[in-house]
XYZ file of C-alpha atoms in Angstrom:
652
model
C -5.916 -14.143 32.129
C -2.612 -13.466 33.880
C -1.121 -15.959 31.439
C -2.475 -14.197 28.361
C 0.980 -12.804 27.590
C 3.235 -15.828 27.959
C 6.877 -15.565 29.035
C 9.391 -15.484 26.196
C 11.445 -18.443 25.155
C 14.954 -17.499 26.308
C 17.895 -18.728 24.321
C 20.982 -19.753 26.245
C 23.772 -17.449 25.006
C 26.141 -20.357 25.241
C 23.957 -22.717 23.231
C 24.927 -23.869 19.791
C 23.996 -21.188 17.230
C 22.342 -23.842 15.119
C 20.208 -25.336 17.925
C 17.932 -22.766 19.589
C 15.904 -23.992 22.536
C 12.562 -25.398 21.423
C 9.477 -23.352 22.208
C 7.107 -24.703 24.828
C 3.783 -26.022 23.617
C 1.103 -23.356 23.368
C -1.831 -23.424 25.813
C -5.032 -24.964 24.476
C -6.731 -21.594 24.025
C -4.136 -20.354 21.533
C -5.148 -22.235 18.404
C -8.891 -21.444 18.555
C -8.013 -17.840 19.391
C -5.767 -17.619 16.342
C -8.444 -19.169 14.137
C -10.935 -16.638 15.493
C -8.545 -13.745 14.801
C -7.849 -14.823 11.226
C -11.525 -15.563 10.568
C -12.579 -12.168 11.900
C -9.891 -10.515 9.785
C -11.103 -12.360 6.708
C -14.681 -11.314 7.413
C -13.641 -7.674 7.840
C -11.583 -7.636 4.653
C -14.070 -9.600 2.515
C -17.316 -8.009 3.714
C -19.333 -6.667 0.754
C -16.077 -6.418 -1.183
C -17.732 -6.031 -4.572
C -19.395 -2.769 -3.450
C -16.163 -1.022 -4.442
C -16.514 -2.202 -8.025
C -13.101 -2.131 -9.681
C -11.694 -0.061 -6.758
C -8.705 1.371 -8.638
C -9.748 0.821 -12.263
C -6.225 1.726 -13.399
C -4.893 -1.538 -11.952
C -8.057 -3.546 -12.615
C -7.738 -2.793 -16.329
C -4.105 -3.901 -16.244
C -5.117 -7.148 -14.532
C -7.707 -7.637 -17.265
C -5.019 -7.044 -19.893
C -2.705 -9.541 -18.213
C -5.441 -12.162 -18.297
C -5.749 -11.703 -22.078
C -2.090 -11.426 -23.081
C 0.975 -13.063 -21.557
C 3.086 -10.193 -22.837
C 0.838 -7.723 -21.024
C 1.006 -9.995 -17.970
C 4.810 -9.924 -17.932
C 5.267 -6.196 -18.502
C 2.250 -4.962 -16.557
C 0.626 -3.325 -19.565
C -2.483 -1.192 -19.263
C -3.984 -2.889 -22.327
C -3.693 -6.305 -23.923
C -2.317 -4.743 -27.121
C 0.643 -3.460 -25.092
C 0.665 0.239 -25.895
C 1.927 1.310 -22.453
C 2.524 -0.158 -18.993
C 1.258 1.044 -15.644
C 3.658 3.292 -13.738
C 4.696 0.533 -11.309
C 6.444 -2.823 -11.729
C 4.068 -5.732 -12.305
C 4.347 -8.084 -9.303
C 0.957 -7.199 -7.827
C -0.577 -7.414 -11.299
C 0.775 -10.941 -11.675
C -1.321 -11.993 -8.677
C -4.473 -10.259 -9.908
C -3.915 -11.276 -13.527
C -3.600 -14.922 -12.513
C -6.795 -14.645 -10.474
C -8.673 -13.124 -13.412
C -7.379 -15.864 -15.723
C -8.634 -18.514 -13.308
C -11.967 -17.032 -12.267
C -12.861 -14.522 -14.962
C -12.998 -10.756 -14.746
C -15.013 -9.478 -11.792
C -14.637 -7.261 -8.778
C -14.181 -10.362 -6.632
C -11.416 -11.887 -8.749
C -9.509 -8.597 -8.612
C -10.001 -7.778 -4.918
C -10.128 -11.125 -3.093
C -6.359 -11.702 -3.527
C -5.734 -8.438 -1.666
C -7.970 -9.523 1.216
C -6.225 -12.884 1.449
C -2.874 -11.096 1.543
C -4.210 -9.107 4.473
C -5.186 -12.234 6.381
C -1.765 -13.731 5.631
C -0.016 -10.579 6.855
C -1.929 -10.704 10.142
C -0.830 -14.325 10.480
C 2.817 -13.446 9.874
C 2.649 -10.639 12.446
C 1.278 -13.150 14.959
C 4.144 -15.551 14.236
C 6.752 -12.790 14.485
C 5.574 -11.697 17.937
C 4.758 -15.172 19.259
C 8.305 -16.296 18.558
C 9.731 -13.537 20.731
C 7.227 -12.921 23.534
C 4.474 -15.523 23.284
C 1.101 -16.269 21.678
C -0.927 -13.805 23.754
C 1.196 -10.889 22.585
C 1.096 -12.307 19.067
C -2.691 -12.259 19.084
C -2.637 -8.668 20.334
C -0.280 -7.625 17.527
C -2.408 -9.393 14.932
C -5.527 -7.634 16.187
C -3.750 -4.269 16.083
C -2.812 -4.782 12.437
C -6.212 -6.162 11.432
C -8.046 -3.158 12.875
C -5.688 -0.458 11.610
C -7.986 1.610 9.357
C -5.544 2.011 6.481
C -4.895 -1.746 6.537
C -8.637 -2.412 6.343
C -8.652 -0.077 3.347
C -5.668 -1.325 1.371
C -6.318 -5.033 1.926
C -9.682 -4.399 0.258
C -8.150 -2.451 -2.637
C -6.194 -3.363 -5.762
C -3.141 -1.118 -5.359
C 0.327 -2.733 -5.050
C 0.535 -1.900 -1.334
C -1.093 -5.145 -0.171
C 1.604 -7.313 -1.743
C 4.342 -4.901 -0.663
C 3.275 -5.091 2.982
C 2.897 -8.882 2.967
C 6.362 -9.411 1.492
C 8.085 -6.921 3.807
C 6.340 -8.314 6.881
C 7.429 -11.818 5.945
C 10.952 -10.480 5.407
C 10.905 -9.012 8.928
C 9.895 -12.378 10.364
C 12.590 -14.124 8.332
C 15.205 -11.666 9.604
C 14.427 -12.514 13.229
C 14.772 -16.203 12.348
C 18.051 -15.532 10.558
C 19.452 -13.528 13.461
C 18.649 -16.228 16.034
C 20.866 -18.844 14.419
C 22.997 -16.846 11.968
C 21.177 -18.728 9.220
C 22.265 -17.928 5.685
C 19.130 -19.559 4.297
C 16.821 -17.309 6.276
C 18.879 -14.224 5.444
C 18.861 -15.058 1.739
C 15.090 -15.444 2.054
C 15.004 -11.901 3.462
C 16.833 -10.653 0.369
C 14.541 -12.522 -2.015
C 11.398 -11.243 -0.287
C 12.577 -7.634 -0.359
C 13.592 -8.079 -3.993
C 10.105 -9.182 -4.964
C 8.683 -6.357 -2.847
C 10.737 -4.058 -5.087
C 8.832 -5.515 -8.032
C 5.635 -4.430 -6.292
C 6.514 -0.807 -5.505
C 10.156 -0.196 -6.352
C 12.315 1.849 -3.956
C 9.740 1.950 -1.159
C 10.594 -1.688 -0.538
C 14.186 -0.743 0.260
C 13.322 1.521 3.188
C 13.604 -1.436 5.566
C 17.034 -2.499 4.305
C 19.266 -0.221 6.449
C 17.627 -1.289 9.693
C 17.493 -4.949 8.733
C 21.176 -5.016 7.760
C 22.246 -3.267 10.957
C 20.288 -5.682 13.149
C 21.885 -8.741 11.569
C 25.327 -7.151 11.661
C 24.988 -6.460 15.383
C 22.935 -9.355 16.712
C 23.533 -12.513 14.664
C 25.130 -15.427 16.559
C 28.346 -15.716 14.603
C 31.614 -13.927 13.935
C 31.737 -10.439 12.434
C 33.377 -11.787 9.293
C 30.606 -14.344 8.820
C 27.937 -11.715 9.440
C 29.379 -9.481 6.745
C 29.600 -12.404 4.334
C 26.012 -13.404 4.992
C 24.830 -9.833 4.396
C 26.682 -9.682 1.085
C 25.044 -12.942 0.036
C 21.626 -11.585 1.000
C 22.394 -8.440 -0.992
C 23.112 -10.549 -4.054
C 19.807 -12.377 -3.544
C 17.964 -9.059 -3.263
C 19.521 -7.681 -6.438
C 18.794 -10.890 -8.329
C 15.164 -11.052 -7.172
C 14.572 -7.397 -7.992
C 16.841 -6.990 -10.973
C 15.951 -9.833 -13.304
C 12.748 -8.168 -14.496
C 14.433 -4.771 -14.806
C 17.247 -6.344 -16.829
C 14.856 -8.081 -19.207
C 12.882 -4.895 -19.809
C 16.010 -2.851 -20.434
C 17.552 -5.453 -22.754
C 14.459 -5.984 -24.911
C 14.414 -3.483 -27.811
C 11.826 -0.757 -27.290
C 10.043 -1.701 -30.516
C 9.398 -5.164 -29.099
C 7.744 -4.148 -25.836
C 5.226 -1.626 -24.492
C 6.225 1.882 -23.496
C 7.213 2.168 -19.820
C 4.467 4.258 -18.248
C 5.537 7.012 -15.862
C 8.792 7.645 -17.729
C 9.662 10.266 -20.311
C 12.364 8.186 -22.019
C 10.748 4.724 -22.175
C 13.179 3.494 -19.523
C 12.469 1.438 -16.439
C 15.622 2.897 -14.885
C 14.096 6.352 -15.122
C 10.993 4.995 -13.410
C 13.110 3.458 -10.632
C 15.223 6.508 -9.874
C 12.861 9.281 -10.946
C 9.076 9.078 -10.787
C 9.026 6.149 -8.327
C 12.365 6.855 -6.671
C 14.347 9.883 -5.615
C 11.769 12.172 -7.180
C 9.372 11.134 -4.418
C 11.841 12.510 -1.888
C 12.815 15.733 -3.639
C 9.547 16.547 -5.403
C 11.382 16.724 -8.729
C 9.286 14.153 -10.586
C 9.275 14.424 -14.338
C 5.719 14.116 -15.583
C 4.125 14.545 -12.156
C 0.925 16.579 -12.030
C 1.590 18.242 -8.688
C 4.142 20.368 -6.931
C 5.200 19.884 -3.337
C 2.299 22.036 -2.146
C -0.153 19.572 -3.653
C 0.921 16.744 -1.344
C 0.515 18.484 1.996
C 2.971 19.918 4.474
C 6.077 17.972 5.430
C 7.642 17.582 8.848
C 7.507 15.440 11.959
C 3.841 16.249 12.489
C 2.696 14.952 9.114
C 1.795 11.474 10.325
C -0.281 12.942 13.150
C -2.112 15.516 11.029
C -5.769 15.643 10.093
C -5.406 13.688 6.847
C -3.029 10.986 8.102
C -3.634 10.529 11.827
C -6.865 8.567 11.569
C -5.391 6.277 8.933
C -2.526 4.729 10.887
C -1.439 6.786 13.911
C -3.844 5.500 16.599
C -1.158 3.409 18.268
C 1.894 5.164 16.860
C 2.691 6.965 20.153
C 2.178 3.670 21.984
C 4.541 1.858 19.619
C 7.266 4.451 20.185
C 6.843 4.393 23.970
C 6.853 0.598 24.064
C 9.898 0.449 21.792
C 11.858 2.576 24.250
C 10.411 0.741 27.239
C 11.222 -2.623 25.714
C 14.820 -1.677 24.949
C 15.271 -0.446 28.511
C 13.730 -3.668 29.816
C 16.197 -5.917 28.001
C 18.969 -3.726 29.397
C 22.356 -5.376 29.299
C 21.250 -8.579 27.646
C 23.832 -10.321 25.451
C 24.563 -8.904 22.005
C 22.590 -11.746 20.454
C 19.461 -11.260 22.567
C 16.478 -12.183 20.399
C 14.019 -9.769 21.992
C 16.259 -6.758 21.476
C 16.983 -7.842 17.911
C 13.254 -8.038 17.208
C 12.618 -4.615 18.755
C 15.390 -3.101 16.646
C 14.147 -4.855 13.502
C 10.645 -3.458 13.700
C 11.675 -0.225 15.390
C 14.117 0.513 12.582
C 11.361 -0.196 10.052
C 9.015 2.218 11.815
C 11.536 5.019 12.321
C 13.102 4.987 8.851
C 9.853 4.576 6.921
C 8.084 7.086 9.152
C 10.865 9.635 8.690
C 10.784 9.268 4.910
C 7.000 9.628 4.787
C 7.201 12.686 7.033
C 9.828 14.505 4.998
C 9.272 13.420 1.378
C 8.404 16.410 -0.807
C 7.101 14.464 -3.798
C 3.909 12.520 -4.433
C 2.505 11.309 -1.114
C -0.885 9.814 -0.330
C -2.372 8.872 3.028
C -2.729 5.213 2.069
C 1.058 4.858 1.719
C 1.135 4.687 5.514
C -0.139 1.110 5.444
C 3.581 0.293 5.233
C 3.895 1.461 8.856
C 1.082 -0.722 10.175
C 2.981 -4.034 10.652
C 5.812 -2.305 12.518
C 3.377 -0.499 14.819
C 1.508 -3.748 15.499
C 4.624 -5.789 16.252
C 6.121 -3.139 18.540
C 2.870 -2.902 20.497
C 2.814 -6.691 20.799
C 6.453 -7.210 21.765
C 6.803 -4.123 23.942
C 3.472 -4.615 25.664
C 4.060 -8.318 26.206
C 7.581 -7.829 27.510
C 6.571 -5.167 30.043
C 3.501 -7.150 31.108
C 5.714 -10.099 31.994
C 7.796 -7.777 34.178
C 4.872 -6.036 35.826
C 6.061 -7.112 39.266
C 8.516 -4.201 39.017
C 7.252 -0.631 39.266
C 8.879 0.827 36.131
C 7.216 -1.555 33.620
C 3.829 -0.861 35.224
C 4.404 2.882 34.993
C 5.387 2.632 31.320
C 2.303 0.534 30.551
C 0.068 2.963 32.432
C 1.559 6.026 30.718
C 1.261 4.314 27.333
C -2.389 3.454 27.936
C -3.352 6.935 29.125
C -1.438 8.520 26.223
C -3.230 6.231 23.775
C -6.598 7.149 25.272
C -5.866 10.872 25.055
C -4.605 10.580 21.478
C -7.635 8.500 20.480
C -9.839 11.219 21.973
C -8.085 13.763 19.725
C -8.500 11.605 16.621
C -12.154 10.825 17.336
C -12.806 14.518 17.984
C -11.780 15.196 14.379
C -14.870 13.265 13.283
C -17.410 14.577 15.817
C -20.429 13.167 13.975
C -19.033 9.622 13.913
C -19.994 7.716 17.090
C -19.684 10.870 19.217
C -19.901 8.884 22.460
C -16.934 6.656 21.641
C -14.234 9.241 22.382
C -15.541 9.697 25.925
C -15.756 5.953 26.520
C -12.164 5.518 25.355
C -10.940 8.445 27.437
C -12.579 7.234 30.649
C -11.467 3.662 29.964
C -7.916 4.930 29.510
C -7.868 6.517 32.942
C -9.348 3.385 34.527
C -6.930 1.076 32.701
C -3.977 3.292 33.576
C -4.815 3.129 37.272
C -5.430 -0.604 37.020
C -2.053 -1.192 35.388
C -0.328 0.452 38.332
C -1.894 -2.301 40.459
C -1.240 -5.112 37.963
C 1.439 -6.640 40.205
C -1.335 -7.893 42.470
C -2.148 -11.503 41.627
C -5.908 -11.076 41.498
C -7.447 -12.737 38.502
C -10.520 -10.504 38.369
C -8.338 -7.380 38.476
C -6.046 -8.633 35.719
C -8.958 -9.636 33.499
C -10.552 -6.235 33.931
C -7.310 -4.351 33.303
C -6.512 -6.298 30.131
C -10.054 -5.953 28.759
C -10.163 -2.220 29.464
C -6.720 -1.665 27.950
C -7.820 -3.504 24.803
C -10.850 -1.218 24.554
C -8.569 1.803 24.813
C -6.136 0.580 22.185
C -8.531 -0.974 19.681
C -11.835 0.847 20.187
C -11.158 3.829 17.936
C -9.261 2.103 15.115
C -11.672 -0.856 15.085
C -14.621 1.516 14.667
C -12.833 3.304 11.815
C -11.896 -0.034 10.228
C -15.506 -1.227 10.371
C -16.685 2.038 8.803
C -14.079 1.569 6.093
C -15.280 -1.965 5.367
C -18.906 -0.919 4.862
C -18.037 2.077 2.667
C -17.336 1.633 -1.075
C -13.939 2.977 -2.120
C -12.957 3.791 -5.690
C -10.363 5.867 -7.483
C -6.657 6.487 -7.305
C -6.469 8.101 -3.849
C -8.703 6.253 -1.358
C -8.853 7.046 2.343
C -9.968 5.084 5.395
C -12.549 6.000 7.984
C -15.022 8.875 8.150
C -14.215 12.381 6.937
C -12.007 14.337 9.332
C -12.839 17.991 9.953
C -10.493 20.236 7.999
C -9.020 17.408 5.934
C -8.839 16.825 2.201
C -9.996 13.200 2.261
C -13.728 12.607 2.001
C -15.686 9.389 2.326
C -13.264 7.023 0.697
C -12.255 9.193 -2.234
C -10.085 12.194 -2.911
C -11.690 15.588 -2.593
C -8.986 17.582 -4.276
C -6.762 17.555 -7.327
C -3.091 18.326 -6.743
C -2.111 21.849 -7.614
C 0.131 22.282 -10.627
C 2.799 24.963 -10.793
C 2.454 27.478 -13.596
C 4.609 26.804 -16.629
C 5.064 28.672 -19.829
C 2.901 27.470 -22.647
C 0.395 25.769 -20.327
C -2.440 26.722 -18.071
C -1.357 25.423 -14.679
C -3.637 22.879 -13.051
C -5.856 22.336 -16.093
C -6.259 19.129 -18.074
C -4.787 18.862 -21.526
C -8.242 18.298 -22.995
C -11.054 20.565 -24.006
C -13.341 19.147 -21.323
C -11.775 19.276 -17.882
C -14.823 18.042 -15.964
C -16.749 15.258 -17.712
C -20.495 15.257 -17.318
C -21.940 12.921 -14.737
C -22.787 9.564 -16.234
C -20.889 10.249 -19.438
C -18.522 7.340 -18.840
C -15.461 9.466 -19.534
C -14.056 9.291 -16.023
C -11.415 11.713 -14.794
C -7.780 11.870 -13.802
C -8.297 9.838 -10.637
C -11.132 7.444 -11.456
C -12.733 5.637 -14.372
C -16.229 6.248 -15.640
C -18.949 3.753 -16.505
C -19.826 3.853 -20.218
C -23.426 3.410 -21.271
C -24.623 0.268 -23.014
C -24.802 2.141 -26.322
C -21.197 3.328 -26.105
C -20.018 -0.118 -25.039
C -21.825 -1.748 -27.961
C -20.276 0.764 -30.346
C -16.790 -0.111 -29.107
C -17.433 -3.851 -29.410
C -18.689 -3.574 -32.991
C -16.088 -5.132 -35.326
C -13.611 -5.090 -32.433
C -11.653 -8.020 -33.843
C -10.700 -5.904 -36.857
C -8.687 -3.466 -34.743
C -5.738 -3.649 -32.368
C -7.322 -0.996 -30.154
C -11.058 -0.386 -30.211
C -10.426 3.158 -29.019
C -7.879 5.641 -27.772
C -8.344 8.373 -25.188
C -6.186 10.560 -22.973
C -5.250 9.220 -19.543
C -5.200 5.715 -18.136
C -8.272 6.020 -15.931
C -10.380 7.324 -18.792
C -9.186 4.432 -20.942
C -9.704 1.890 -18.154
C -13.440 2.501 -17.899
C -14.002 1.848 -21.594
C -11.658 -1.153 -21.634
C -13.233 -2.848 -18.618
C -16.713 -2.322 -20.059
C -15.951 -3.431 -23.613
C -13.481 -6.204 -22.840
C -11.164 -4.980 -25.601
C -7.911 -2.974 -25.553
C -8.178 0.809 -25.277
C -5.044 2.891 -25.810
C -4.260 5.244 -22.906
C -2.611 8.251 -24.531
C 0.061 9.683 -22.251
C -0.302 7.017 -19.571
C -1.754 7.704 -16.137
C -1.382 11.486 -16.135
C -1.597 11.943 -19.891
C 1.909 13.420 -19.674
C 4.035 10.567 -21.067
C 5.223 10.962 -24.694
C 3.513 7.745 -25.756
C 2.501 7.557 -28.429
C 3.886 10.567 -30.239
C 1.642 12.276 -32.763
C 3.630 10.690 -35.601
C 3.294 7.230 -34.088
C -0.424 7.665 -33.542
C -0.922 8.899 -37.093
C 0.830 5.756 -38.330
C -1.380 3.545 -36.143
C -4.445 5.230 -37.628
C -3.091 4.868 -41.162
C -2.512 1.161 -40.516
C -6.125 0.740 -39.377
C -5.188 -0.253 -35.834
C -7.367 2.237 -33.912
C -11.130 2.428 -34.440
C -12.366 5.300 -32.263
C -10.886 8.329 -30.576
C -12.817 9.320 -27.451
C -12.607 13.005 -26.619
C -12.720 14.318 -23.085
C -10.258 11.863 -21.599
C -8.552 13.663 -18.749
C -4.853 14.151 -18.210
C -3.170 16.861 -16.221
C -0.632 19.376 -17.402
C 2.721 19.093 -15.667
C 5.770 21.279 -15.421
C 8.011 18.734 -17.109
C 5.912 16.176 -18.964
C 4.967 15.783 -22.597
C 2.245 17.503 -24.650
C 1.963 14.644 -27.154
C -1.489 13.535 -25.981
C -2.801 17.070 -26.436
C -1.283 17.209 -29.937
C -3.008 13.929 -30.835
C -6.399 15.220 -29.746
C -5.910 18.498 -31.612
C -5.021 16.595 -34.789
C -8.015 14.258 -34.473
C -10.437 17.122 -33.878
C -9.076 18.949 -36.916
C -9.280 16.014 -39.343
C -12.183 13.761 -38.318
C -15.912 14.194 -37.841
C -17.354 13.651 -34.391
C -20.457 11.868 -33.179
C -22.007 12.071 -29.716
C -23.441 8.960 -28.034
C -24.936 9.312 -24.558
C -22.803 12.354 -23.859
C -19.565 10.820 -25.148
C -17.876 12.445 -28.142
C -16.270 9.902 -30.464
C -14.318 10.198 -33.694
C -14.388 7.285 -36.141
C -10.770 6.932 -37.260
C -11.650 4.164 -39.724
C -13.322 6.710 -41.996
C -11.403 8.988 -44.345
C -10.313 12.271 -42.736
C -12.488 15.295 -43.482
C -9.510 17.530 -44.156
């Protein structure tokens, strides 16, 4: 077991920059161990996956639309008739839409791609750490990522975060490869990967860019002039990979494409820089349903708080300690030292992304922190492996011992926030932390039984809490727009895999703050209407009504809010117009446009009770549409759902 964390492959600083020293062959135990890790990860991420149904019906409906219409596929439309897009770029929908086209619409066809991305990400993390420190540390890093609760959540969910994390993790690996040999090909690959990550979640993908660029500028094995030139080339690749879709959308006349959801001006540029961009930092998001108070307190303690800590922060203190310890360990290594470059690559990712998440005043959800998980895992793997190799010296042993005891104490705090969940586990972890800490101080002794015991106990300390939370996450169905991992934490807002609160809305003139723009703010249970954050399940009678003569209409129905529309669309299999987009606050369609659609016989039913939220800066058009429909058409109620037949002559 003393060879679990293999020595790193050291590059000769004088060697040719194009010919790094070949890595030694892995021990025989490595390959079966890697297969076991990836298989266990796949089992965790695929277990009873269909229990979550559509998970986030907002994206599931868009995947359905993309499987029915290539135009909807390209733009990321919410419906196959292309009324409006989702409020994100479409890269993740391309993956799900292709899966639905191949295998038909089901929970499995929507969610399995996310799980496979998770397994792939664990594999990339292993490769990134193995290349620097060795396979044992790579396996540790992979296990850390696989058992991070928020990773177990989001790799079983159909939000864009799974693809974002896979692409950025692969970009981090490619950067280390590029830095080793000053390879333009690998650096261009970094730019392309980040560019496509932008098409998954826009500006969040760019948070890694400053750190990545600085690492290559400092550590690549070539002249400063060449380094700058390579970075410019990678920048061009990034802009091309990210910008081609944006350019197409902006150049196509608005009458020829769907409305850009999440914007107030039908512009993808507004979406990039506003709702999905700088507005997330400042809180000034046009069309958002919440003020800064609705997204929790900001500051350095945010990631360690009740709502966030149990999602991703189990090994966050350890990652920071091992980052510092690792940098001290490499000391005065050459500028091009691969280990230091790797530590700076993933450390920069963690620090910049963590700082933004801590301080952003706009929309913020706990599951966003999955973007921190690969960096935490890699830093634990590289830092832990590097110090373990140097355990013959006192300082590395002290750092490892302090890190282990700190992790045990922090895990005790996190587990104490869920006192009814495995109440004995916190004490086991705490005691194991003390034992492992003492054992690490003696790890310089070459006694196999001691080393085996120390490593096993340290693994229990580091992985016991998060693995238990990850397992609980995997056996719990998760649906809606704001999922959370693990059991409910005392004093938190997140409950059992779904959101337990609706963001507060600041008071504005002409509106009632915090109330939906419909006459029914809380749909009746089982009505199929859904709500702002999740879709409903329509009854068989309502579904049959929507399917009747569906081919005669462009949209079988219209209702306020994307989640409300998604439930009816997924059940009926036909396009449903989401008035106002996700929040019901986009000016699409306007009342005049909707009246024309009705006059042209394109919309069959209007479904009342769809939920959107009033905002301080969004549009009232969806509310105006409902008011007009209620004033001019007769209603009928089917299984608790109020519908208006727009194919009949108006009553007034």
